[in-house]
Amino acid sequence: MLGRFILFSGYLTAGALLGLWFEVYWPESHAVMIGLVLAASLWMVQDSARADQFLNWLRLDSAAGGGPKSGVWEEFTERVRRMLRERERQTQESQARLKDFLSAMQASPNGVMLLDGEAHIEWCNQTAAAHFGLDSQRDVMQTIGNLVRDPGFVGYLAARNFETSLTMPGRNSTSSRPVTLSVQLHRYGDGRKLLLSRDITAVEQAEAMRRDFVANVSHEIRTPLTVLAGFVETLQTLHLKEGERQQYLALMAQQADRMQTLVSDLLTLSRLEGSAPPGLDARVALPTLMRHLEADAQALSQVIGAVGEADHQFVFDCTFDGNLAGSANELLSAMGNLVSNAVRYTPVGGRISVSVRLRADGCLVFSVADTGPGIAAEHLGRLTERFYRVDRSRSRETGGTGLGLAIVKHVAQRHGAVLSIDSTVGKGSLFSLIFPASRVVPAAAPVGADTSAGSLSVLPDAPANAAIASSIPA
Ligand code: ADP
């Protein structure tokens, strides 16, 4: 401002000096006064022109160059230009931050929707759009209550009590493929609302499975426990003859075995679920595996039939003299379950063929065929479910737990194999495990530690053995 004052003073001085010079020639002309007024006016005109230039620049092209080029107005222009540039930079930064923030919300696995005070959709991510069947662009500023017509949701919105979440069906939910959403509104800002949605279908299914599982296990254990408790009471209260006492004790041992088999199968399943899949290092020699299976099958057949003689016709055929990469215990358990099922469900005199062969594509097929009762087509898809049985009484009579094929399926999955079931009622069944070529190792390749001695290390509670043990009649 000092410069402005000096310039103004300079104008006045120049006007006064010019007036003095005039007064020398025209005394009494008041030329000094006139010179001062003219100088002040000139300064005012010039200053106003610059102020106009500054205002025009502000109004029209403040973003570009231009504006007054001298004096204090130039400084005004420069300062305002810097302020505007700074504000522009801040706006761009805020926009970039908002974009990042919206991208983060877009990447959220949960649905996020922003609603204004009147429940209009201000923004929603793709997940929320999919959950509620909306179009994230087209439906902006539409009222959410008009678009989501589920009665539960409409009631939740109207009740205005957003302390708890709402469970409702998703837009694509059908009876064959139900989709369940957990939805909750949260208030924020000036009457605005944040709507969060989460797909809880898998959680709900897991919870239903857990409930079924607990109910099934309780049901399986209740019967032998009731029988055991009954015999204990009988032994405590009645004076029995030695023969009767022995008979009751044998029946009690049978029920205890049944519970032990069940616990053993449950432990096997949980071990299969909780451990890493077997690698390719350990190998099982297939001829050795087949010998074990044959011995177990013969023993089970004798136990089921008349003691002392084998009542089934067995054909064990191993046309591939190589190794299979995987866990010896698991493979023996899965294959043993298939063989023991064939023995248990095929009536005495029936034929059971167990074979191992290499397919043209390099896959290895282990199959168990029997001439048993067969299984109706409607049961085939559910056989590997836990505790699913077609013939309940036959399963229980022979020590079945209803978990055998669930174990087989798990072991197959862990070895990259496929379990195929083919059955015709009245004719028999064919269960096959098809292992990928990557797990097949020809006999010439060095064999892993598991099978080098030609014997299998078997878990003490391997189901194949447990099934045999528990089916021994008391
Ligand atoms: P379980 O312990 O009852 O045998 P599994 O899971 O091994 O349980 O088998 C499920 C059901 O499948 C059995 O209860 C039985 O009804 C049926 N099943 C399995 N294998 C055969 C077979 N070879 N022949 C006929 N039915 C079979």
XYZ file of C-alpha atoms in Angstrom, residues 254-463:
210
model
C -21.805 -105.211 21.251
C -23.489 -101.867 22.010
C -20.240 -100.446 23.391
C -18.505 -101.545 20.164
C -21.151 -99.788 18.144
C -20.544 -96.513 19.984
C -16.793 -96.967 19.620
C -17.150 -97.450 15.859
C -19.279 -94.336 15.616
C -16.759 -92.244 17.573
C -13.930 -93.685 15.506
C -15.686 -92.774 12.224
C -16.449 -89.279 13.514
C -12.797 -88.811 14.472
C -11.695 -90.038 11.037
C -14.015 -87.531 9.365
C -12.816 -84.641 11.503
C -9.187 -85.642 10.846
C -9.881 -85.702 7.106
C -11.491 -82.279 7.259
C -8.844 -80.688 9.442
C -5.601 -81.848 7.837
C -3.756 -80.867 4.661
C -4.388 -83.112 1.631
C -1.787 -85.868 1.200
C 1.107 -84.978 -1.067
C 2.675 -87.063 -3.817
C 5.676 -88.271 -1.781
C 4.096 -91.147 0.112
C 3.132 -94.150 -2.035
C 1.086 -97.281 -1.563
C 1.865 -100.491 -3.439
C -1.443 -101.591 -4.955
C -0.828 -105.386 -4.830
C -0.095 -105.090 -1.081
C -3.196 -102.942 -0.592
C -5.313 -105.512 -2.425
C -3.973 -108.357 -0.250
C -4.993 -106.413 2.888
C -8.440 -105.738 1.491
C -8.925 -109.380 0.533
C -7.924 -110.640 3.977
C -10.287 -108.151 5.660
C -13.132 -109.039 3.293
C -12.724 -112.790 3.903
C -12.714 -112.218 7.662
C -15.823 -110.036 7.534
C -17.631 -112.494 5.293
C -16.927 -115.340 7.728
C -18.149 -113.255 10.625
C -21.365 -112.295 8.866
C -22.069 -115.779 7.493
C -21.892 -119.019 9.345
C -18.780 -118.963 11.523
C -15.885 -120.879 9.993
C -16.691 -120.607 6.307
C -16.593 -117.799 3.760
C -20.027 -117.251 2.351
C -19.340 -114.815 -0.456
C -17.601 -115.514 -3.727
C -14.681 -113.122 -4.031
C -12.692 -112.131 -7.098
C -9.737 -109.838 -6.384
C -8.001 -108.736 -9.569
C -5.080 -106.300 -9.623
C -3.959 -105.821 -13.222
C -1.700 -102.881 -12.366
C 1.393 -103.798 -10.429
C 2.331 -100.227 -9.469
C 1.873 -97.655 -6.719
C -0.615 -94.980 -5.888
C 0.635 -91.663 -4.450
C -1.269 -90.791 -1.290
C -1.912 -91.669 2.320
C -1.850 -95.440 2.949
C -4.181 -95.146 5.943
C -6.737 -93.031 4.112
C -6.705 -95.161 0.975
C -7.074 -98.397 2.934
C -9.882 -96.792 4.931
C -11.801 -95.634 1.816
C -11.307 -98.801 -0.220
C -11.967 -100.944 2.868
C -15.287 -99.130 3.393
C -16.384 -99.927 -0.162
C -15.401 -103.589 0.184
C -16.974 -103.959 3.637
C -20.221 -102.355 2.335
C -20.316 -104.895 -0.504
C -19.827 -107.738 1.973
C -22.359 -106.364 4.469
C -25.134 -105.621 1.966
C -24.700 -108.625 -0.360
C -26.561 -111.689 0.874
C -24.501 -114.798 1.522
C -23.690 -116.679 -1.681
C -23.422 -113.389 -3.613
C -20.435 -112.437 -5.740
C -18.068 -109.559 -4.950
C -15.469 -108.480 -7.517
C -12.742 -106.037 -6.539
C -10.403 -104.814 -9.244
C -7.616 -102.332 -9.920
C -6.909 -101.397 -13.543
C -5.180 -98.656 -15.463
C -7.357 -96.823 -17.983
C -6.116 -95.832 -21.445
C -5.942 -92.174 -20.313
C -3.583 -93.091 -17.458
C -6.191 -92.857 -14.660
C -6.365 -95.668 -12.134
C -9.744 -97.263 -11.426
C -10.429 -99.124 -8.214
C -13.851 -100.750 -8.355
C -16.029 -102.933 -6.160
C -18.929 -104.731 -7.844
C -21.469 -106.841 -5.975
C -24.582 -108.842 -6.734
C -26.401 -107.395 -3.712
C -29.825 -105.732 -3.499
C -28.765 -102.648 -5.479
C -29.803 -99.087 -4.651
C -32.743 -97.174 -6.165
C -31.752 -94.190 -8.329
C -33.338 -91.599 -6.002
C -30.899 -92.531 -3.212
C -27.698 -92.395 -5.266
C -27.187 -88.618 -5.005
C -27.493 -88.676 -1.207
C -25.446 -91.772 -0.312
C -22.346 -89.781 0.668
C -24.280 -87.560 3.090
C -23.456 -88.224 6.715
C -25.822 -90.732 8.360
C -27.780 -91.281 5.138
C -28.864 -94.888 4.891
C -31.036 -96.711 2.387
C -31.427 -99.827 4.471
C -31.307 -98.711 8.097
C -31.832 -102.066 9.757
C -29.244 -103.895 7.578
C -26.763 -101.072 8.220
C -27.207 -101.256 12.010
C -27.302 -105.064 12.102
C -23.902 -105.213 10.440
C -22.309 -102.450 12.493
C -22.759 -99.631 9.976
C -22.558 -96.040 11.167
C -23.900 -94.281 8.091
C -20.561 -92.469 7.779
C -18.665 -94.924 5.564
C -19.394 -93.344 2.171
C -18.934 -89.820 3.614
C -15.395 -90.916 4.568
C -14.877 -92.444 1.105
C -15.958 -89.180 -0.555
C -13.596 -87.120 1.622
C -10.620 -89.397 0.969
C -11.421 -89.334 -2.767
C -11.520 -85.524 -2.800
C -8.243 -85.289 -0.904
C -6.579 -87.522 -3.515
C -8.130 -85.724 -6.485
C -10.212 -88.836 -7.197
C -13.855 -89.184 -8.182
C -16.300 -91.587 -6.546
C -18.717 -93.045 -9.088
C -21.746 -95.123 -8.058
C -23.729 -97.260 -10.454
C -26.502 -99.487 -9.173
C -29.566 -101.392 -10.329
C -32.169 -102.555 -7.850
C -32.226 -106.346 -7.659
C -29.002 -106.757 -9.640
C -26.200 -105.162 -7.640
C -23.960 -102.128 -7.296
C -20.682 -100.887 -8.707
C -18.658 -98.380 -6.644
C -15.531 -96.984 -8.347
C -12.774 -94.653 -7.255
C -11.083 -93.026 -10.262
C -7.646 -91.600 -9.401
C -5.941 -89.036 -11.669
C -2.925 -90.109 -13.736
C -0.762 -87.702 -11.671
C -1.122 -90.055 -8.660
C -0.273 -93.227 -10.548
C 3.346 -94.351 -10.191
C 4.601 -97.326 -12.233
C 6.319 -100.113 -10.279
C 9.764 -99.236 -11.686
C 9.748 -95.801 -9.978
C 11.340 -95.646 -6.501
C 8.736 -96.441 -3.923
C 8.216 -94.178 -0.875
C 8.878 -95.192 2.692
C 5.213 -96.073 3.287
C 5.244 -99.276 1.293
C 8.878 -100.271 0.876
C 8.475 -103.235 3.208
C 5.271 -104.343 1.462
C 3.181 -103.654 4.550
C 0.756 -100.882 5.405
C 0.869 -98.818 8.537
C -2.791 -98.510 9.480
C -4.290 -96.116 11.991
C -5.487 -98.007 15.035
C -8.999 -96.695 14.463
C -9.123 -97.023 10.681
C -12.813 -97.422 9.740
